């Protein structure tokens, strides 16, 4: 590209806009649906129940250890579909570019989106770009919408959760939150923490079976907030064992130093599954077979004690409330 | 042995030594959080009571000080650099967060070095670091003054609202209404000061105290050590946190404090004026003293009616005794400072045991 940075004319709809679309977006995402270049992508009929989701990404910084805003924008939406039991198929992406953004950075991010979409097996079928004046956005915001299809027979619903069910988490918690905070604040730890940002759909397909009742990806608000949401919806209690919650030592260390609680930090490549007790061992074994689930752990049980109340049994054997995230002062992380 | 096993062992020891009521104050906010987070209270025998002390620097910053730095933040050309906890602290009328939304330049930093960097990058602005903290963080503020002096960073200054722990402890140890039997001394403060400044608790007042670490097991062990002192009818300053705290502390860090600062009387929120419990920069460093640099108003401090923070900080009342707790006052909309900082007693109680009777579970 001639100009190195995004200027207002890139959003004018004129020649510069066209070039940006052709050289950055079409080049990375080329596929028959996008190449139709119509006002809307026309998709083939599909089997299964459609599942639709949308999410906006405003993370700062744009690049961090283990990922970037583009990878996050694909993973976030793919994972939201995957945890409903859907097979993600199509994505759309809307970009809000701040005047002055380096085109090189945009290119890297778009390439990263394309690579992540390919890993996840989803196709980007529609997109939009807007440019706003310097100061009206923070470099780059991305919205993605995802469409997937739930195969017949798959039914995930928190209302199926009942006392005695087991709560499984697919790996270490808080990695993404700490990776972003360290990057933002220029903190360096002896063992740097990478974001866990990853598409979970293939991983989830590996253990999805009858008896898996409800799944969530614990993004903003972390494990604690997600468990509380499920407990409220399902009108059940939960008892979580602190001892069994997987944490990287570097994450516990950083949390101690910064005053964060890892159970409230965002994750971008983890799933919480609530399963019938009789399949707990099988689900765990299947998770651990996959690179994304090596550290999967059964962390607790659904109880009939006070609906909506999540309790944590601490490492010394006391019980306390594990409440929702409440007005914490945390940087934007997704 | 597992952590749970060790905890059970310590608890058995504590039960054996319990008996007559024993009221312990954990002075430090980090201890308050660790106790709430691990659920220690629930496991202790009823006769052993833990009360939270004034050891959260954000919580004890007086309204009038908050109003002063808020007016500073609203001064054109001034960048205020602060630790994140101060953002939501309510003053008489507003907060840093609110004035920032209205256009004030308020930057959250993780160390004074970040504040110095902001000064270097903004030579046309005045950068003021809000010095809020105890002996643990004060040496780093002193170091920033040293660097600013060396680099002739004339646009850097600090507003010292620092507080010293031993003077306020002396006030509490003698307060008959509080009626304390023992103290868990702040681990980080002692890592700087050593144990000498805390000797008066044992020497003058014949009360046991123990310097504890911040893991649940550290705190349980410290409680057991306190009870053992009672059993053996002696009072001493003992160190449980020996992996970090040496009896002599860190003389170099302590020396930094006394080189740059001198004690003054200070007002603690809810507690009032405590003689020689604050610090100001010595006269030769007044170039870096925001008090000297800016004409700061002395607004009248207005305390919120109904807020029990002052009583709670002294250990006289419990967060659950406050009628604002969890209703008008939550971490999202804090009324009193004890609800703002994650280390505040009220915030810790709110987050980890919103209801009474949790131990019945």
Coordinates of N, CA, C and O in Angstrom, one line a residue, chain A residues 45-165:
Chain A
X45 N -28.5 -23.9 1.7 CA -29.4 -24.4 2.8 C -28.5 -25.3 3.6 O -27.6 -25.9 3.2
X46 N -28.9 -25.4 4.9 CA -28.1 -26.2 5.8 C -29.0 -27.1 6.7 O -30.1 -26.8 6.9
X47 N -28.3 -28.1 7.3 CA -29.0 -29.1 8.2 C -28.8 -28.5 9.6 O -27.8 -27.9 9.9
X48 N -29.7 -28.8 10.5 CA -29.6 -28.5 11.9 C -30.2 -27.2 12.3 O -30.6 -26.4 11.4
X49 N -30.2 -27.0 13.6 CA -30.8 -25.7 14.1 C -29.8 -24.6 14.1 O -28.7 -24.8 14.6
X50 N -30.2 -23.5 13.4 CA -29.2 -22.4 13.4 C -28.9 -21.8 14.8 O -29.8 -21.6 15.5
X51 N -27.7 -21.5 15.0 CA -27.3 -20.7 16.2 C -26.5 -19.5 15.8 O -25.7 -19.6 14.9
X52 N -26.9 -18.3 16.4 CA -26.3 -17.1 15.9 C -25.8 -16.3 17.1 O -26.5 -16.2 18.1
X53 N -24.6 -15.7 16.9 CA -24.1 -14.9 18.1 C -23.3 -13.7 17.5 O -22.8 -13.8 16.4
X54 N -23.1 -12.7 18.4 CA -22.3 -11.6 17.9 C -21.5 -11.1 19.1 O -21.9 -11.3 20.3
X55 N -20.3 -10.5 18.8 CA -19.4 -10.0 19.9 C -18.6 -8.9 19.3 O -18.2 -8.9 18.2
X56 N -18.2 -7.9 20.1 CA -17.4 -6.8 19.7 C -16.1 -6.9 20.5 O -16.1 -7.2 21.7
X57 N -15.0 -6.5 19.9 CA -13.6 -6.7 20.5 C -12.9 -5.3 20.5 O -12.8 -4.7 19.4
X58 N -12.5 -4.9 21.6 CA -11.9 -3.6 21.8 C -10.6 -3.7 22.6 O -10.2 -2.7 23.2
X59 N -10.0 -4.8 22.5 CA -8.8 -5.1 23.4 C -7.7 -4.1 23.1 O -7.4 -3.7 22.0
X60 N -7.0 -3.7 24.2 CA -5.8 -2.9 24.0 C -4.8 -3.6 24.9 O -5.1 -3.8 26.1
X61 N -3.6 -3.8 24.4 CA -3.1 -3.6 23.1 C -3.6 -4.5 22.1 O -4.2 -5.6 22.4
X62 N -3.4 -4.2 20.8 CA -3.9 -5.0 19.7 C -3.1 -6.3 19.6 O -3.7 -7.3 19.2
X63 N -1.8 -6.3 20.0 CA -1.0 -7.5 19.9 C -0.6 -7.9 21.3 O -0.2 -7.0 22.1
X64 N -0.7 -9.1 21.7 CA -0.2 -9.6 23.0 C 0.3 -11.0 22.9 O 0.2 -11.6 21.8
X65 N 1.0 -11.4 23.9 CA 1.6 -12.7 23.9 C 0.5 -13.8 23.8 O -0.3 -13.9 24.6
X66 N 0.6 -14.6 22.7 CA -0.4 -15.6 22.5 C -1.5 -15.2 21.6 O -2.4 -16.1 21.3
X67 N -1.5 -14.0 21.1 CA -2.6 -13.7 20.1 C -2.6 -12.2 19.8 O -1.7 -11.4 20.0
X68 N -3.7 -11.8 19.2 CA -4.0 -10.4 18.8 C -5.5 -10.2 18.7 O -6.2 -11.2 18.8
X69 N -5.9 -9.0 18.4 CA -7.3 -8.7 18.4 C -8.1 -9.5 17.3 O -9.2 -9.9 17.5
X70 N -7.4 -9.8 16.2 CA -8.0 -10.6 15.1 C -8.3 -12.0 15.5 O -9.4 -12.5 15.4
X71 N -7.3 -12.6 16.1 CA -7.4 -14.0 16.6 C -8.6 -14.1 17.6 O -9.4 -15.0 17.6
X72 N -8.5 -13.1 18.5 CA -9.5 -13.0 19.6 C -10.9 -12.9 19.0 O -11.9 -13.5 19.5
X73 N -11.1 -12.1 18.0 CA -12.4 -11.8 17.4 C -13.0 -13.0 16.7 O -14.2 -13.2 16.7
X74 N -12.1 -13.9 16.2 CA -12.6 -15.1 15.6 C -12.9 -16.1 16.7 O -14.0 -16.7 16.8
X75 N -11.9 -16.3 17.6 CA -12.1 -17.3 18.7 C -13.3 -17.0 19.6 O -14.1 -17.9 19.9
X76 N -13.5 -15.7 19.9 CA -14.6 -15.3 20.8 C -15.9 -15.8 20.3 O -16.7 -16.4 21.0
X77 N -16.1 -15.5 19.0 CA -17.4 -15.8 18.4 C -17.6 -17.3 18.1 O -18.6 -17.9 18.4
X78 N -16.5 -17.9 17.6 CA -16.5 -19.4 17.4 C -16.8 -20.1 18.7 O -17.6 -21.0 18.8
X79 N -16.2 -19.7 19.8 CA -16.4 -20.4 21.1 C -17.8 -20.2 21.6 O -18.3 -21.1 22.2
X80 N -18.3 -19.0 21.4 CA -19.7 -18.8 21.9 C -20.7 -19.7 21.2 O -21.6 -20.2 21.8
X81 N -20.4 -20.0 19.9 CA -21.2 -20.9 19.2 C -21.0 -22.4 19.7 O -21.9 -23.1 20.0
X82 N -19.7 -22.7 19.8 CA -19.3 -24.0 20.1 C -19.8 -24.5 21.5 O -20.3 -25.6 21.6
X83 N -19.9 -23.6 22.4 CA -20.4 -24.0 23.8 C -21.9 -24.2 23.8 O -22.4 -24.8 24.7
X84 N -22.6 -23.8 22.7 CA -24.0 -24.1 22.7 C -24.2 -25.5 22.0 O -25.3 -25.9 21.9
X85 N -23.1 -26.1 21.6 CA -23.2 -27.4 20.9 C -23.3 -27.2 19.4 O -23.4 -28.2 18.7
X86 N -23.2 -26.0 18.9 CA -23.3 -25.7 17.4 C -21.9 -26.0 16.8 O -20.9 -25.8 17.4
X87 N -22.0 -26.4 15.5 CA -20.8 -26.4 14.7 C -20.7 -25.1 14.0 O -21.5 -24.8 13.2
X88 N -19.7 -24.2 14.3 CA -19.6 -22.9 13.7 C -19.3 -23.0 12.2 O -18.5 -23.9 11.8
X89 N -20.0 -22.3 11.4 CA -19.8 -22.4 9.9 C -19.4 -21.1 9.3 O -18.4 -21.0 8.5
X90 N -20.1 -20.0 9.6 CA -19.9 -18.7 8.9 C -19.6 -17.6 9.9 O -20.2 -17.6 11.0
X91 N -18.8 -16.6 9.4 CA -18.5 -15.4 10.2 C -18.8 -14.2 9.4 O -18.5 -14.2 8.2
X92 N -19.2 -13.1 10.0 CA -19.1 -11.8 9.4 C -18.2 -11.0 10.3 O -18.0 -11.3 11.5
X93 N -17.6 -9.9 9.7 CA -16.7 -9.1 10.5 C -16.9 -7.6 10.2 O -16.9 -7.3 9.0
X94 N -17.0 -6.8 11.2 CA -17.1 -5.4 11.0 C -15.9 -4.7 11.6 O -15.6 -5.1 12.8
X95 N -15.2 -3.8 10.9 CA -14.0 -3.2 11.4 C -14.2 -1.7 11.6 O -14.7 -1.1 10.6
X96 N -13.9 -1.2 12.7 CA -13.9 0.3 12.9 C -12.4 0.7 13.1 O -11.8 0.2 14.0
X97 N -11.9 1.4 12.1 CA -10.5 1.7 12.0 C -10.3 3.2 12.5 O -11.1 4.1 12.0
X98 N -9.4 3.4 13.3 CA -9.1 4.8 13.7 C -8.1 5.4 12.7 O -7.1 4.7 12.4
X99 N -8.4 6.6 12.3 CA -7.5 7.3 11.4 C -6.1 7.2 12.0 O -5.9 7.5 13.2
X100 N -5.1 6.9 11.2 CA -3.7 6.8 11.7 C -3.2 5.4 12.0 O -2.1 5.2 12.3
X101 N -4.2 4.4 12.0 CA -3.8 3.0 12.3 C -2.8 2.6 11.2 O -2.9 2.9 10.0
X102 N -1.7 1.9 11.6 CA -0.8 1.4 10.6 C -1.4 0.3 9.8 O -2.0 -0.7 10.3
X103 N -1.3 0.4 8.5 CA -1.9 -0.6 7.6 C -1.2 -1.9 7.8 O -1.8 -3.0 7.7
X104 N 0.0 -1.8 8.1 CA 0.8 -3.0 8.3 C 0.2 -3.8 9.5 O 0.1 -5.0 9.5
X105 N -0.2 -3.1 10.6 CA -0.8 -3.7 11.7 C -2.1 -4.3 11.3 O -2.4 -5.5 11.7
X106 N -2.9 -3.6 10.6 CA -4.2 -4.1 10.1 C -4.0 -5.4 9.3 O -4.7 -6.4 9.5
X107 N -3.0 -5.4 8.4 CA -2.7 -6.5 7.6 C -2.4 -7.8 8.5 O -2.9 -8.8 8.3
X108 N -1.5 -7.5 9.5 CA -1.2 -8.7 10.4 C -2.4 -9.2 11.1 O -2.5 -10.4 11.2
X109 N -3.2 -8.3 11.5 CA -4.4 -8.7 12.3 C -5.4 -9.5 11.4 O -5.9 -10.5 11.7
X110 N -5.6 -9.0 10.1 CA -6.5 -9.7 9.2 C -5.9 -11.1 8.8 O -6.7 -12.0 8.8
X111 N -4.6 -11.1 8.6 CA -4.0 -12.4 8.3 C -4.2 -13.4 9.5 O -4.5 -14.6 9.3
X112 N -4.1 -12.9 10.7 CA -4.2 -13.7 11.9 C -5.7 -14.2 12.0 O -6.0 -15.4 12.3
X113 N -6.6 -13.3 11.6 CA -8.0 -13.7 11.6 C -8.3 -14.9 10.6 O -8.9 -15.9 10.9
X114 N -7.7 -14.7 9.4 CA -7.9 -15.7 8.4 C -7.3 -17.0 8.8 O -7.9 -18.1 8.6
X115 N -6.1 -17.0 9.4 CA -5.5 -18.2 9.8 C -6.3 -18.9 10.9 O -6.5 -20.1 10.9
X116 N -6.8 -18.1 11.9 CA -7.6 -18.7 13.0 C -8.9 -19.3 12.4 O -9.4 -20.3 12.8
X117 N -9.5 -18.5 11.5 CA -10.8 -19.0 10.9 C -10.5 -20.4 10.2 O -11.3 -21.3 10.3
X118 N -9.4 -20.5 9.5 CA -9.1 -21.7 8.8 C -8.9 -22.9 9.9 O -9.5 -23.9 9.7
X119 N -8.2 -22.6 10.9 CA -8.0 -23.6 12.0 C -9.4 -24.1 12.5 O -9.7 -25.2 12.8
X120 N -10.3 -23.1 12.7 CA -11.6 -23.4 13.3 C -12.5 -24.0 12.2 O -13.6 -24.5 12.6
X121 N -12.2 -23.9 11.0 CA -13.0 -24.4 9.9 C -14.3 -23.5 9.7 O -15.3 -24.0 9.3
X122 N -14.1 -22.2 9.8 CA -15.3 -21.3 9.6 C -14.9 -20.4 8.4 O -13.7 -20.1 8.1
X123 N -15.9 -19.9 7.7 CA -15.7 -19.1 6.5 C -16.2 -17.7 6.8 O -17.3 -17.5 7.2
X124 N -15.4 -16.7 6.4 CA -15.8 -15.3 6.6 C -16.6 -14.9 5.3 O -16.0 -14.8 4.3
X125 N -17.9 -14.7 5.5 CA -18.7 -14.5 4.3 C -19.1 -13.1 4.0 O -19.7 -12.8 3.0
X126 N -19.0 -12.2 5.0 CA -19.4 -10.8 4.8 C -18.6 -9.9 5.7 O -18.1 -10.3 6.8
X127 N -18.3 -8.7 5.3 CA -17.6 -7.8 6.1 C -17.9 -6.3 5.8 O -18.6 -6.0 4.9
X128 N -17.4 -5.5 6.7 CA -17.6 -4.0 6.6 C -16.5 -3.3 7.2 O -15.9 -3.8 8.2
X129 N -16.2 -2.1 6.7 CA -15.1 -1.3 7.2 C -15.6 0.1 7.3 O -16.2 0.6 6.4
X130 N -15.3 0.7 8.5 CA -15.5 2.1 8.7 C -14.3 2.8 9.2 O -13.5 2.1 10.0
X131 N -14.0 4.0 8.8 CA -12.9 4.7 9.4 C -13.5 5.9 10.2 O -14.4 6.6 9.8
X132 N -12.9 6.1 11.4 CA -13.3 7.2 12.2 C -12.1 8.1 12.5 O -11.0 7.6 12.5
X133 N -12.4 9.4 12.8 CA -11.3 10.3 13.1 C -10.5 9.9 14.3 O -11.0 9.2 15.2
X134 N -9.3 10.3 14.3 CA -8.4 10.0 15.4 C -9.0 10.4 16.7 O -9.5 11.5 16.8
X135 N -9.0 9.6 17.6 CA -9.5 9.9 18.9 C -10.9 9.4 19.1 O -11.4 9.3 20.2
X136 N -11.6 9.0 18.0 CA -13.0 8.5 18.1 C -13.0 7.0 18.4 O -14.1 6.4 18.6
X137 N -11.9 6.3 18.2 CA -11.8 4.9 18.5 C -10.4 4.6 19.0 O -9.5 5.5 18.7
X138 N -10.1 3.5 19.6 CA -8.8 3.2 20.0 C -8.1 2.2 19.0 O -8.2 1.0 19.1
X139 N -7.6 2.8 18.0 CA -6.9 2.1 16.9 C -7.8 1.2 16.1 O -7.9 1.4 14.9
X140 N -8.4 0.2 16.7 CA -9.1 -0.8 15.9 C -10.1 -1.5 16.7 O -9.8 -2.1 17.8
X141 N -11.4 -1.5 16.3 CA -12.4 -2.3 17.0 C -12.9 -3.3 16.0 O -13.1 -3.0 14.8
X142 N -13.2 -4.5 16.4 CA -13.8 -5.5 15.5 C -15.0 -6.1 16.1 O -15.1 -6.5 17.2
X143 N -16.1 -6.2 15.2 CA -17.2 -7.0 15.6 C -17.3 -8.2 14.7 O -17.1 -8.1 13.5
X144 N -17.6 -9.3 15.4 CA -17.8 -10.5 14.5 C -19.2 -11.1 14.9 O -19.6 -11.1 16.1
X145 N -19.8 -11.6 13.9 CA -21.1 -12.4 14.1 C -20.9 -13.8 13.5 O -20.2 -13.9 12.5
X146 N -21.4 -14.7 14.2 CA -21.1 -16.1 13.8 C -22.4 -16.9 13.7 O -23.3 -16.7 14.4
X147 N -22.4 -17.7 12.7 CA -23.6 -18.6 12.4 C -23.1 -20.1 12.5 O -22.1 -20.4 11.8
X148 N -23.8 -20.9 13.2 CA -23.5 -22.3 13.3 C -24.7 -23.1 13.3 O -25.8 -22.6 13.4
X149 N -24.6 -24.4 13.3 CA -25.7 -25.3 13.3 C -25.6 -26.4 14.3 O -24.5 -27.0 14.4
X150 N -26.7 -26.6 15.1 CA -26.7 -27.6 16.1 C -27.2 -28.9 15.5 O -28.3 -28.9 15.0
X151 N -26.4 -29.9 15.6 CA -26.9 -31.2 15.0 C -28.0 -31.7 15.8 O -28.2 -31.5 17.0
X152 N -28.9 -32.5 15.1 CA -30.0 -33.1 15.7 C -29.6 -33.9 16.9 O -28.6 -34.6 16.8
X153 N -30.3 -33.9 18.0 CA -29.9 -34.8 19.1 C -29.1 -34.0 20.2 O -29.0 -34.4 21.3
X154 N -28.4 -33.0 19.7 CA -27.6 -32.2 20.7 C -28.5 -31.2 21.4 O -29.1 -30.4 20.8
X155 N -28.5 -31.3 22.7 CA -29.3 -30.3 23.5 C -28.6 -29.9 24.7 O -28.5 -30.7 25.7
X156 N -28.1 -28.7 24.7 CA -27.4 -28.2 25.9 C -28.3 -27.1 26.5 O -28.7 -26.2 25.8
X157 N -28.5 -27.1 27.8 CA -29.4 -26.2 28.4 C -29.1 -26.2 29.9 O -29.2 -27.2 30.5
X158 N -28.9 -25.0 30.5 CA -28.6 -25.0 31.9 C -29.8 -25.6 32.7 O -29.6 -26.0 33.8
X159 N -31.0 -25.6 32.2 CA -32.1 -26.1 32.9 C -32.1 -27.6 33.1 O -32.8 -28.1 34.0
X160 N -31.2 -28.3 32.4 CA -31.0 -29.7 32.6 C -30.1 -30.0 33.8 O -30.0 -31.2 34.2
X161 N -29.4 -29.0 34.2 CA -28.4 -29.2 35.3 C -29.1 -29.5 36.6 O -30.1 -28.9 37.0
X162 N -28.7 -30.6 37.3 CA -29.3 -30.9 38.6 C -28.3 -31.3 39.6 O -27.1 -31.6 39.3
X163 N -28.7 -31.3 40.9 CA -27.8 -31.7 42.0 C -27.1 -33.0 41.7 O -27.8 -34.0 41.2
X164 N -25.8 -33.1 42.0 CA -25.1 -34.3 41.7 C -24.3 -34.2 40.5 O -23.3 -35.0 40.3
X165 N -24.6 -33.3 39.5 CA -23.8 -33.2 38.3 C -22.4 -32.7 38.7 O -22.2 -32.0 39.7

